[in-house]
Short mmCIF file of C-alpha atoms in Angstrom, two decimals:
data_model
loop_
_atom_site.label_atom_id
_atom_site.label_comp_id
_atom_site.label_asym_id
_atom_site.label_seq_id
_atom_site.Cartn_x
_atom_site.Cartn_y
_atom_site.Cartn_z
CA MET A 1 -74.39 -1.95 -274.07
CA THR A 2 -72.17 -2.70 -271.31
CA THR A 3 -68.89 -0.57 -271.26
CA PHE A 4 -65.25 -2.06 -270.67
CA LYS A 5 -65.29 0.02 -267.21
CA GLU A 6 -68.62 -1.51 -266.19
CA LYS A 7 -67.44 -5.24 -267.12
CA THR A 8 -64.29 -4.67 -265.11
CA ALA A 9 -66.32 -3.45 -261.97
CA GLU A 10 -68.73 -6.28 -262.45
CA THR A 11 -65.77 -8.57 -262.44
CA ALA A 12 -64.07 -6.81 -259.55
CA GLU A 13 -67.42 -7.30 -257.32
CA LYS A 14 -67.94 -11.13 -258.27
CA ARG A 15 -67.59 -13.03 -255.36
CA PHE A 16 -65.62 -16.26 -254.94
CA THR A 17 -67.62 -19.45 -254.60
CA LEU A 18 -66.95 -21.59 -251.53
CA ALA A 19 -65.00 -24.00 -253.51
CA GLU A 20 -62.86 -21.13 -254.99
CA ILE A 21 -62.10 -19.92 -251.53
CA LEU A 22 -60.90 -23.38 -250.32
CA GLU A 23 -58.90 -23.69 -253.47
CA ILE A 24 -57.14 -20.38 -252.82
CA VAL A 25 -56.45 -20.98 -249.19
CA THR A 26 -54.98 -24.52 -249.88
CA GLY A 27 -53.01 -23.85 -253.08
CA SER A 28 -55.63 -25.98 -254.82
CA ARG A 29 -53.95 -28.93 -252.90
CA ILE A 30 -57.19 -30.47 -251.95
CA PRO A 31 -56.90 -34.31 -251.09
CA VAL A 32 -60.62 -34.88 -250.71
CA ARG A 33 -63.71 -34.06 -252.78
CA PHE A 34 -65.45 -30.76 -251.58
CA THR A 35 -68.98 -29.71 -252.23
CA ALA A 36 -70.94 -26.94 -251.04
CA TYR A 37 -74.59 -25.80 -250.73
CA ASP A 38 -73.77 -22.83 -253.25
CA GLY A 39 -73.43 -25.61 -255.98
CA SER A 40 -69.56 -25.30 -256.05
CA SER A 41 -67.15 -28.13 -255.74
CA ALA A 42 -63.49 -28.71 -255.79
CA GLY A 43 -60.84 -31.41 -255.31
CA PRO A 44 -60.46 -34.65 -257.29
CA ALA A 45 -63.79 -36.00 -258.65
CA ASP A 46 -62.72 -39.68 -257.82
CA ALA A 47 -61.39 -38.88 -254.33
CA PRO A 48 -62.45 -41.63 -251.73
CA PHE A 49 -63.43 -39.24 -249.24
CA ARG A 50 -65.74 -36.23 -249.59
CA LEU A 51 -66.72 -33.34 -247.39
CA ASP A 52 -69.99 -31.73 -248.04
CA LEU A 53 -70.81 -28.28 -246.63
CA LYS A 54 -74.64 -28.28 -246.56
CA THR A 55 -75.92 -25.07 -244.89
CA PRO A 56 -75.01 -21.41 -244.50
CA ARG A 57 -74.90 -22.00 -240.65
CA GLY A 58 -72.12 -24.56 -241.34
CA LEU A 59 -70.06 -21.79 -243.23
CA THR A 60 -70.66 -19.55 -240.15
CA TYR A 61 -69.24 -22.14 -237.87
CA LEU A 62 -66.26 -22.69 -240.39
CA ALA A 63 -65.70 -18.88 -240.50
CA THR A 64 -65.80 -18.04 -236.96
CA GLY A 65 -64.25 -21.17 -235.00
CA ARG A 66 -60.64 -20.94 -234.45
CA GLY A 67 -58.34 -23.98 -235.45
CA ASP A 68 -60.30 -27.24 -235.47
CA LEU A 69 -63.32 -25.79 -233.46
CA GLY A 70 -65.21 -24.55 -236.58
CA LEU A 71 -64.93 -27.74 -238.33
CA ALA A 72 -66.02 -29.64 -235.32
CA ARG A 73 -68.99 -27.28 -234.82
CA ALA A 74 -70.23 -27.71 -238.43
CA TYR A 75 -69.68 -31.53 -238.16
CA ILE A 76 -71.39 -31.96 -234.98
CA ALA A 77 -74.35 -29.75 -235.70
CA GLY A 78 -74.91 -31.73 -238.92
CA ASP A 79 -73.99 -28.88 -241.42
CA LEU A 80 -70.95 -30.62 -242.68
CA ASP A 81 -71.03 -34.21 -243.64
CA MET A 82 -67.90 -36.69 -244.09
CA HIS A 83 -68.39 -39.37 -246.68
CA GLY A 84 -66.22 -42.28 -247.13
CA VAL A 85 -65.83 -43.09 -243.31
CA HIS A 86 -68.06 -44.24 -240.65
CA PRO A 87 -69.05 -41.47 -238.10
CA GLY A 88 -67.86 -43.57 -235.22
CA ASP A 89 -64.42 -43.69 -236.78
CA PRO A 90 -63.44 -40.86 -239.26
CA TYR A 91 -59.72 -41.75 -238.84
CA ASP A 92 -58.93 -42.42 -242.58
CA LEU A 93 -60.55 -39.04 -243.72
CA LEU A 94 -58.82 -37.11 -240.78
CA LYS A 95 -55.40 -38.60 -241.56
CA VAL A 96 -55.63 -37.63 -245.36
CA LEU A 97 -56.45 -34.22 -244.27
CA ALA A 98 -53.61 -34.02 -241.48
CA ASP A 99 -51.13 -35.38 -244.05
CA ASN A 100 -52.04 -33.35 -247.13
CA LEU A 101 -53.98 -30.20 -246.29
CA VAL A 102 -51.93 -27.01 -245.84
CA PHE A 103 -53.48 -23.55 -245.39
CA THR A 104 -51.78 -20.59 -246.42
CA MET A 105 -52.68 -16.75 -245.85
CA PRO A 106 -53.42 -15.31 -249.44
CA PRO A 107 -52.42 -11.69 -250.32
CA PRO A 108 -54.24 -8.83 -248.55
CA LYS A 109 -56.49 -7.87 -251.51
CA VAL A 110 -57.35 -11.41 -252.10
CA SER A 111 -58.05 -12.06 -248.47
CA ALA A 112 -60.50 -8.84 -248.39
CA LYS A 113 -62.31 -10.35 -251.36
CA ILE A 114 -62.65 -13.55 -249.54
CA LEU A 115 -64.26 -11.94 -246.61
CA ARG A 116 -66.67 -10.09 -248.99
CA SER A 117 -67.32 -13.28 -250.55
CA ILE A 118 -68.16 -15.00 -247.23
CA GLY A 119 -70.38 -12.15 -246.21
CA VAL A 120 -70.39 -10.27 -242.90
CA GLU A 121 -73.43 -12.19 -241.77
CA HIS A 122 -71.19 -15.26 -241.62
CA LEU A 123 -68.52 -13.46 -239.71
CA ARG A 124 -70.46 -13.03 -236.48
CA PRO A 125 -70.33 -16.06 -234.14
CA ILE A 126 -73.54 -17.88 -233.45
CA ALA A 127 -74.49 -20.28 -230.53
CA PRO A 128 -72.63 -23.53 -230.89
CA PRO A 129 -74.05 -27.00 -230.70
CA PRO A 130 -75.43 -28.03 -227.41
CA GLU A 131 -72.77 -30.41 -226.64
CA GLU A 132 -70.09 -27.65 -226.23
CA ALA A 133 -68.96 -26.57 -222.93
CA PRO A 134 -68.72 -22.69 -222.49
CA PRO A 135 -65.38 -21.07 -223.04
CA ARG A 136 -63.02 -21.10 -220.10
CA TRP A 137 -63.66 -17.36 -219.10
CA ARG A 138 -67.38 -18.31 -218.80
CA ARG A 139 -66.75 -21.25 -216.51
CA VAL A 140 -65.96 -18.91 -213.48
CA ALA A 141 -69.42 -19.61 -212.31
CA ASP A 142 -68.28 -23.02 -211.30
CA GLY A 143 -65.23 -21.63 -209.52
CA LEU A 144 -61.70 -20.94 -210.45
CA ARG A 145 -59.98 -23.30 -212.69
CA HIS A 146 -59.16 -26.51 -210.89
CA SER A 147 -61.02 -25.69 -207.73
CA ARG A 148 -62.95 -28.41 -206.18
CA THR A 149 -66.26 -27.32 -207.60
CA ARG A 150 -65.03 -26.74 -211.00
CA ASP A 151 -62.95 -29.99 -211.25
CA ALA A 152 -66.13 -31.68 -210.34
CA GLU A 153 -68.10 -30.25 -213.05
CA ALA A 154 -65.33 -30.87 -215.80
CA ILE A 155 -65.33 -34.43 -214.69
CA HIS A 156 -69.19 -34.52 -214.93
CA HIS A 157 -69.14 -33.23 -218.49
CA HIS A 158 -66.94 -36.12 -219.69
CA TYR A 159 -67.58 -39.05 -217.52
CA ASP A 160 -71.15 -39.03 -216.63
CA VAL A 161 -72.22 -39.29 -220.25
CA SER A 162 -73.75 -42.75 -219.65
CA ASN A 163 -72.43 -46.09 -218.29
CA THR A 164 -74.05 -48.02 -221.05
CA PHE A 165 -72.39 -45.95 -223.47
CA TYR A 166 -69.08 -46.50 -222.11
CA GLU A 167 -69.74 -50.13 -221.71
CA TRP A 168 -70.12 -50.27 -225.53
CA VAL A 169 -67.03 -48.23 -226.30
CA LEU A 170 -64.66 -49.51 -223.56
CA GLY A 171 -65.53 -53.26 -223.62
CA PRO A 172 -65.86 -55.53 -220.76
CA SER A 173 -62.98 -54.07 -218.79
CA MET A 174 -64.67 -50.69 -218.49
CA THR A 175 -61.24 -49.13 -218.43
CA TYR A 176 -60.73 -45.57 -220.14
CA THR A 177 -57.11 -45.39 -219.96
CA CYS A 178 -54.19 -46.55 -222.28
CA ALA A 179 -53.92 -50.36 -222.52
CA CYS A 180 -50.40 -52.13 -222.68
CA TYR A 181 -50.49 -54.42 -225.70
CA PRO A 182 -48.16 -57.53 -225.17
CA HIS A 183 -48.05 -58.31 -228.82
CA PRO A 184 -49.35 -56.60 -231.90
CA GLY A 185 -52.36 -58.97 -232.19
CA ALA A 186 -53.57 -58.78 -228.74
CA SER A 187 -57.24 -57.91 -228.09
CA LEU A 188 -58.18 -54.79 -226.19
CA ASP A 189 -59.24 -56.74 -223.17
CA GLU A 190 -56.02 -58.45 -223.16
CA ALA A 191 -54.06 -55.34 -223.33
CA GLN A 192 -56.19 -53.56 -220.45
CA GLU A 193 -55.48 -56.74 -218.35
CA ASN A 194 -51.75 -56.58 -219.14
CA LYS A 195 -51.81 -52.83 -218.10
CA TYR A 196 -53.27 -53.56 -214.80
CA ARG A 197 -50.82 -56.49 -214.34
CA LEU A 198 -47.86 -54.07 -215.23
CA VAL A 199 -49.09 -51.39 -212.74
CA PHE A 200 -49.63 -54.12 -209.99
CA GLU A 201 -46.12 -55.54 -210.55
CA LYS A 202 -44.48 -52.22 -210.52
CA LEU A 203 -46.03 -51.46 -207.29
CA ARG A 204 -44.86 -54.59 -205.70
CA LEU A 205 -48.32 -55.55 -204.31
CA GLU A 206 -48.84 -58.58 -202.27
CA PRO A 207 -51.67 -59.97 -200.41
CA GLY A 208 -52.70 -57.92 -197.57
CA ASP A 209 -51.10 -54.73 -198.85
CA ARG A 210 -53.18 -51.50 -198.96
CA LEU A 211 -53.61 -49.81 -202.31
CA LEU A 212 -55.13 -46.23 -202.87
CA ASP A 213 -56.16 -45.72 -206.41
CA VAL A 214 -56.96 -42.02 -207.12
CA GLY A 215 -59.16 -41.24 -210.16
CA CYS A 216 -60.12 -44.83 -210.24
CA GLY A 217 -62.73 -44.67 -212.87
CA TRP A 218 -64.88 -47.66 -212.88
CA GLY A 219 -62.73 -49.57 -210.58
CA GLY A 220 -60.70 -51.56 -212.88
CA MET A 221 -57.48 -51.34 -210.94
CA VAL A 222 -59.20 -51.62 -207.48
CA ARG A 223 -60.95 -54.90 -208.54
CA TYR A 224 -57.61 -56.18 -210.13
CA ALA A 225 -55.82 -55.77 -206.88
CA ALA A 226 -58.70 -57.01 -204.68
CA ARG A 227 -58.84 -60.33 -206.60
CA ARG A 228 -55.22 -60.96 -205.65
CA GLY A 229 -55.88 -60.30 -201.84
CA VAL A 230 -54.86 -56.47 -201.74
CA ARG A 231 -57.26 -54.32 -199.87
CA ALA A 232 -57.92 -51.52 -202.27
CA THR A 233 -59.63 -47.97 -202.04
CA GLY A 234 -60.59 -46.18 -205.07
CA VAL A 235 -61.82 -42.47 -205.37
CA THR A 236 -63.58 -40.71 -208.38
CA LEU A 237 -65.36 -37.40 -208.76
CA SER A 238 -67.96 -39.29 -211.19
CA THR A 239 -71.07 -40.40 -209.54
CA GLU A 240 -72.02 -42.69 -212.31
CA GLN A 241 -68.61 -44.30 -212.03
CA ALA A 242 -68.75 -44.74 -208.46
CA SER A 243 -72.20 -46.40 -208.67
CA TRP A 244 -71.15 -48.68 -211.43
CA ALA A 245 -67.82 -49.66 -209.52
CA GLU A 246 -69.70 -50.38 -206.18
CA GLU A 247 -72.08 -52.63 -208.09
CA ALA A 248 -69.31 -54.43 -209.97
CA ILE A 249 -67.46 -54.93 -206.62
CA ALA A 250 -70.48 -56.38 -205.07
CA ASP A 251 -71.06 -58.76 -207.90
CA GLU A 252 -67.61 -60.01 -207.79
CA GLY A 253 -67.89 -60.72 -204.00
CA LEU A 254 -64.93 -58.38 -203.42
CA THR A 255 -66.72 -56.07 -200.61
CA ALA A 256 -64.45 -57.32 -197.95
CA LEU A 257 -61.31 -55.96 -199.93
CA ALA A 258 -62.49 -53.28 -202.21
CA GLU A 259 -64.46 -49.97 -202.07
CA VAL A 260 -65.01 -47.11 -204.47
CA ARG A 261 -65.81 -43.74 -202.98
CA HIS A 262 -67.37 -40.72 -204.63
CA CYS A 263 -65.05 -38.01 -203.43
CA ASP A 264 -62.03 -35.80 -204.18
CA TYR A 265 -58.88 -37.60 -203.82
CA ARG A 266 -57.91 -34.68 -201.41
CA ASP A 267 -60.50 -35.95 -198.95
CA VAL A 268 -58.85 -39.18 -198.34
CA VAL A 269 -57.81 -39.17 -194.68
CA GLU A 270 -56.14 -42.73 -194.26
CA ARG A 271 -52.45 -42.76 -194.43
CA ASP A 272 -49.57 -45.42 -194.56
CA PHE A 273 -50.83 -46.96 -197.95
CA ASP A 274 -48.37 -49.43 -199.26
CA ALA A 275 -48.97 -48.11 -202.70
CA VAL A 276 -50.82 -45.35 -204.60
CA SER A 277 -51.84 -45.68 -208.20
CA SER A 278 -52.81 -42.78 -210.35
CA ILE A 279 -54.08 -43.87 -213.69
CA GLY A 280 -55.32 -41.05 -215.93
CA LEU A 281 -55.93 -38.44 -213.12
CA LEU A 282 -53.06 -35.90 -213.62
CA GLU A 283 -54.56 -34.58 -217.00
CA HIS A 284 -57.34 -33.04 -214.84
CA VAL A 285 -55.24 -31.68 -212.02
CA GLY A 286 -53.69 -28.49 -213.60
CA VAL A 287 -49.92 -28.01 -213.90
CA ARG A 288 -49.92 -25.34 -211.16
CA ASN A 289 -51.33 -27.84 -208.79
CA TYR A 290 -48.75 -30.47 -209.47
CA PRO A 291 -46.56 -29.71 -206.17
CA GLY A 292 -49.71 -30.23 -204.09
CA TYR A 293 -50.77 -33.31 -205.84
CA PHE A 294 -47.54 -35.13 -205.27
CA ALA A 295 -47.17 -33.87 -202.05
CA PHE A 296 -50.54 -35.18 -200.95
CA LEU A 297 -49.97 -38.54 -202.40
CA GLN A 298 -46.59 -38.78 -200.99
CA SER A 299 -48.15 -38.04 -197.58
CA ARG A 300 -50.69 -40.99 -198.07
CA LEU A 301 -47.69 -43.40 -198.45
CA ARG A 302 -45.74 -45.27 -195.79
CA PRO A 303 -41.99 -44.96 -195.83
CA GLY A 304 -41.00 -47.20 -198.66
CA GLY A 305 -44.41 -47.02 -200.45
CA LEU A 306 -44.41 -46.78 -204.17
CA LEU A 307 -46.40 -44.30 -206.36
CA LEU A 308 -47.23 -45.08 -209.93
CA ASN A 309 -48.42 -42.18 -212.12
CA HIS A 310 -49.95 -42.91 -215.45
CA CYS A 311 -50.93 -39.96 -217.61
CA ILE A 312 -51.04 -38.23 -221.11
CA THR A 313 -48.19 -35.85 -221.68
CA ARG A 314 -46.82 -33.51 -224.28
CA PRO A 315 -43.54 -34.46 -226.12
CA ASP A 316 -41.73 -31.26 -224.79
CA ASN A 317 -41.75 -29.27 -221.67
CA ARG A 318 -42.33 -25.89 -223.12
CA SER A 319 -45.79 -25.90 -224.69
CA GLU A 320 -48.55 -24.05 -222.99
CA PRO A 321 -50.31 -26.74 -220.92
CA SER A 322 -54.11 -25.74 -221.33
CA ALA A 323 -55.86 -27.49 -224.19
CA ARG A 324 -57.61 -25.51 -226.78
CA GLY A 325 -60.35 -25.71 -229.42
CA PHE A 326 -62.32 -28.76 -229.89
CA ILE A 327 -60.71 -30.84 -226.98
CA ASP A 328 -61.30 -28.13 -224.34
CA ARG A 329 -65.02 -27.45 -225.57
CA TYR A 330 -66.06 -30.82 -226.27
CA VAL A 331 -63.90 -33.42 -224.41
CA PHE A 332 -61.96 -32.48 -221.50
CA PRO A 333 -62.94 -28.94 -220.14
CA ASP A 334 -59.85 -27.40 -218.16
CA GLY A 335 -57.67 -30.25 -219.22
CA GLU A 336 -53.91 -29.71 -219.03
CA LEU A 337 -51.03 -31.58 -220.44
CA THR A 338 -47.32 -30.91 -220.03
CA GLY A 339 -44.10 -32.83 -220.60
CA SER A 340 -42.80 -35.74 -218.60
CA GLY A 341 -39.78 -33.58 -217.35
CA ARG A 342 -42.11 -31.34 -215.41
CA ILE A 343 -43.92 -34.13 -213.92
CA LEU A 344 -40.63 -35.79 -212.82
CA THR A 345 -39.47 -32.40 -211.36
CA ALA A 346 -42.71 -32.04 -209.28
CA ALA A 347 -42.53 -35.66 -208.07
CA GLN A 348 -38.98 -35.16 -206.99
CA ASP A 349 -39.55 -31.77 -205.45
CA SER A 350 -42.31 -33.41 -203.49
CA GLY A 351 -39.74 -35.64 -201.56
CA LEU A 352 -40.46 -38.63 -203.83
CA GLU A 353 -37.71 -40.53 -205.40
CA VAL A 354 -38.21 -41.35 -209.09
CA LEU A 355 -37.19 -44.78 -209.87
CA HIS A 356 -38.27 -45.46 -213.52
CA GLU A 357 -40.46 -43.87 -216.36
CA GLU A 358 -41.41 -45.22 -219.81
CA ASN A 359 -43.38 -43.92 -222.74
CA LEU A 360 -46.45 -46.02 -223.93
CA ARG A 361 -47.34 -43.70 -226.74
CA PRO A 362 -47.73 -46.46 -229.54
CA HIS A 363 -49.87 -48.38 -227.09
CA TYR A 364 -52.60 -45.57 -226.87
CA ALA A 365 -52.92 -45.23 -230.66
CA LEU A 366 -53.93 -49.02 -230.53
CA THR A 367 -56.13 -48.51 -227.73
CA LEU A 368 -58.10 -45.62 -229.47
CA ARG A 369 -58.05 -47.81 -232.52
CA ASP A 370 -60.05 -50.51 -230.74
CA TRP A 371 -62.20 -48.17 -228.91
CA SER A 372 -63.32 -46.70 -232.12
CA ALA A 373 -63.96 -50.19 -233.40
CA ASN A 374 -66.28 -50.73 -230.62
CA LEU A 375 -68.16 -47.41 -231.26
CA VAL A 376 -68.62 -48.47 -234.97
CA ALA A 377 -70.08 -51.75 -233.87
CA HIS A 378 -72.47 -50.21 -231.34
CA TRP A 379 -73.21 -47.07 -233.40
CA ASP A 380 -77.09 -47.31 -233.54
CA GLU A 381 -77.29 -48.17 -229.97
CA ALA A 382 -74.87 -45.35 -228.97
CA VAL A 383 -76.87 -42.79 -231.02
CA ALA A 384 -80.07 -44.07 -229.22
CA GLU A 385 -78.48 -43.66 -225.81
CA VAL A 386 -76.50 -40.41 -225.99
CA GLY A 387 -77.85 -38.89 -229.28
CA LEU A 388 -76.27 -38.27 -232.55
CA GLY A 389 -74.35 -35.21 -231.65
CA THR A 390 -72.54 -36.83 -228.63
CA ALA A 391 -71.73 -39.94 -230.56
CA LYS A 392 -70.20 -37.78 -233.22
CA VAL A 393 -68.12 -36.01 -230.70
CA TRP A 394 -66.67 -39.22 -229.53
CA GLY A 395 -66.02 -40.60 -233.00
CA LEU A 396 -64.03 -37.36 -234.03
CA TYR A 397 -62.29 -37.15 -230.57
CA MET A 398 -61.09 -40.66 -230.62
CA ALA A 399 -59.96 -40.76 -234.25
CA GLY A 400 -58.19 -37.44 -233.74
CA SER A 401 -56.52 -38.46 -230.72
CA ARG A 402 -55.32 -41.62 -232.37
CA LEU A 403 -53.75 -39.60 -234.94
CA ALA A 404 -52.08 -37.38 -232.24
CA PHE A 405 -50.35 -40.45 -230.66
CA GLU A 406 -49.27 -41.90 -233.87
CA SER A 407 -47.62 -38.58 -234.98
CA ASN A 408 -45.86 -38.09 -231.34
CA GLY A 409 -48.18 -34.89 -230.91
CA ILE A 410 -48.93 -36.27 -227.46
CA GLN A 411 -47.52 -39.26 -225.23
CA LEU A 412 -48.36 -41.61 -222.42
CA HIS A 413 -45.74 -41.78 -219.58
CA GLN A 414 -45.76 -44.06 -216.64
CA VAL A 415 -43.62 -42.66 -213.86
CA LEU A 416 -42.77 -45.02 -210.80
CA ALA A 417 -41.54 -43.33 -207.55
CA VAL A 418 -40.94 -44.29 -203.91
CA ARG A 419 -41.33 -42.40 -200.60
CA PRO A 420 -37.56 -42.80 -199.17
CA GLY A 421 -37.54 -45.18 -196.28
CA GLY A 422 -37.55 -48.85 -197.45
CA ASP A 423 -35.29 -51.44 -199.35
CA LEU A 424 -35.90 -52.12 -203.02
CA PRO A 425 -34.59 -54.56 -205.51
CA LEU A 426 -31.29 -53.18 -207.27
CA ARG A 427 -32.90 -53.63 -210.65
CA PRO A 428 -36.57 -53.38 -211.92
CA TRP A 429 -38.52 -56.39 -210.66
CA TRP A 430 -41.47 -56.36 -213.10
CA THR A 431 -42.04 -58.17 -216.38
CA PRO A 432 -42.26 -55.44 -219.08
#
């Protein structure tokens, strides 16, 4: 017969189920249905969304990955399923979690029991999914952060996925930067064309002018300017982008006015450009390199020449610029973001005069919405082209980024500056 003391000891040693652990750390405020491979479940039975932890390996990823990294690893590896959303656009599920899920630290004794319940074997890190980049300290083999070699490797990780894949996600414009929607019902292509129009007008470009576009991607701005009689030179560190852009330039009959080079922007030797555009490059430069970046671009301009810098920013100027977790390991290795104030300061300290800046944050949320819709529409082809893991990375990344822009977690600023020495109109000359 079991004694009271033995029953008490047995109860004390009984492990929590995985669902019970989730209930403890969330205060039982679980907005989705959660099921686990140990047979336990939590959350409303009729919830529209469900998370299904399928394997012990998934538990190890969740237990050892800091922040969003553990969830990303388990999901990308196929150990955690999301139900109720398409893998190409899990926005609705992520929004429910972001709005309602709050984790709290339980008392020490409960925390200790949680660790025992999880098991020491699940507290030792294991190899991540193959889509993950090494941690920053292991990237030294590619050079110091933001060295030319390491920057090239970071660009390769993200941009040399597959031009075909990007065509499906980005649409005909092949533009992988924030669009500018002229009205809420505008299509993605309309909005991207409008963005190029806005940059073109802000730079006061005229037929015969010379434009340098650094970080030019697939040459969208270069080709837009060349169609309007501007001699445009673009540079990119991505071999696939440069190849695609040169072919597009030839197909459009623009070779007399446009070119895209596979090189570092710092290798451009020409000077006296009428304008420089930088659309989505600064995120890859590194904050400590801002002075050299702006000084170099300023040196490429003629007196009176204009610079348009378009990049993602943080909503303050105090946060640590380096990205962490999922974004750094799966999306933009070595990417850095800072507030618009630090960008303005660096531009001014390089000798540029800042004329205008604006925040296009809501437009990036709409852009990501439309890219996600494109991925959903081409999901089967995308998986066949780049693999299920990479396709899931993109679905997760774009949906999460859309949430971040909507909630003012990140912003998108355009900064217009001039190299002093010319006359400009007294007031803004472009159509907003």
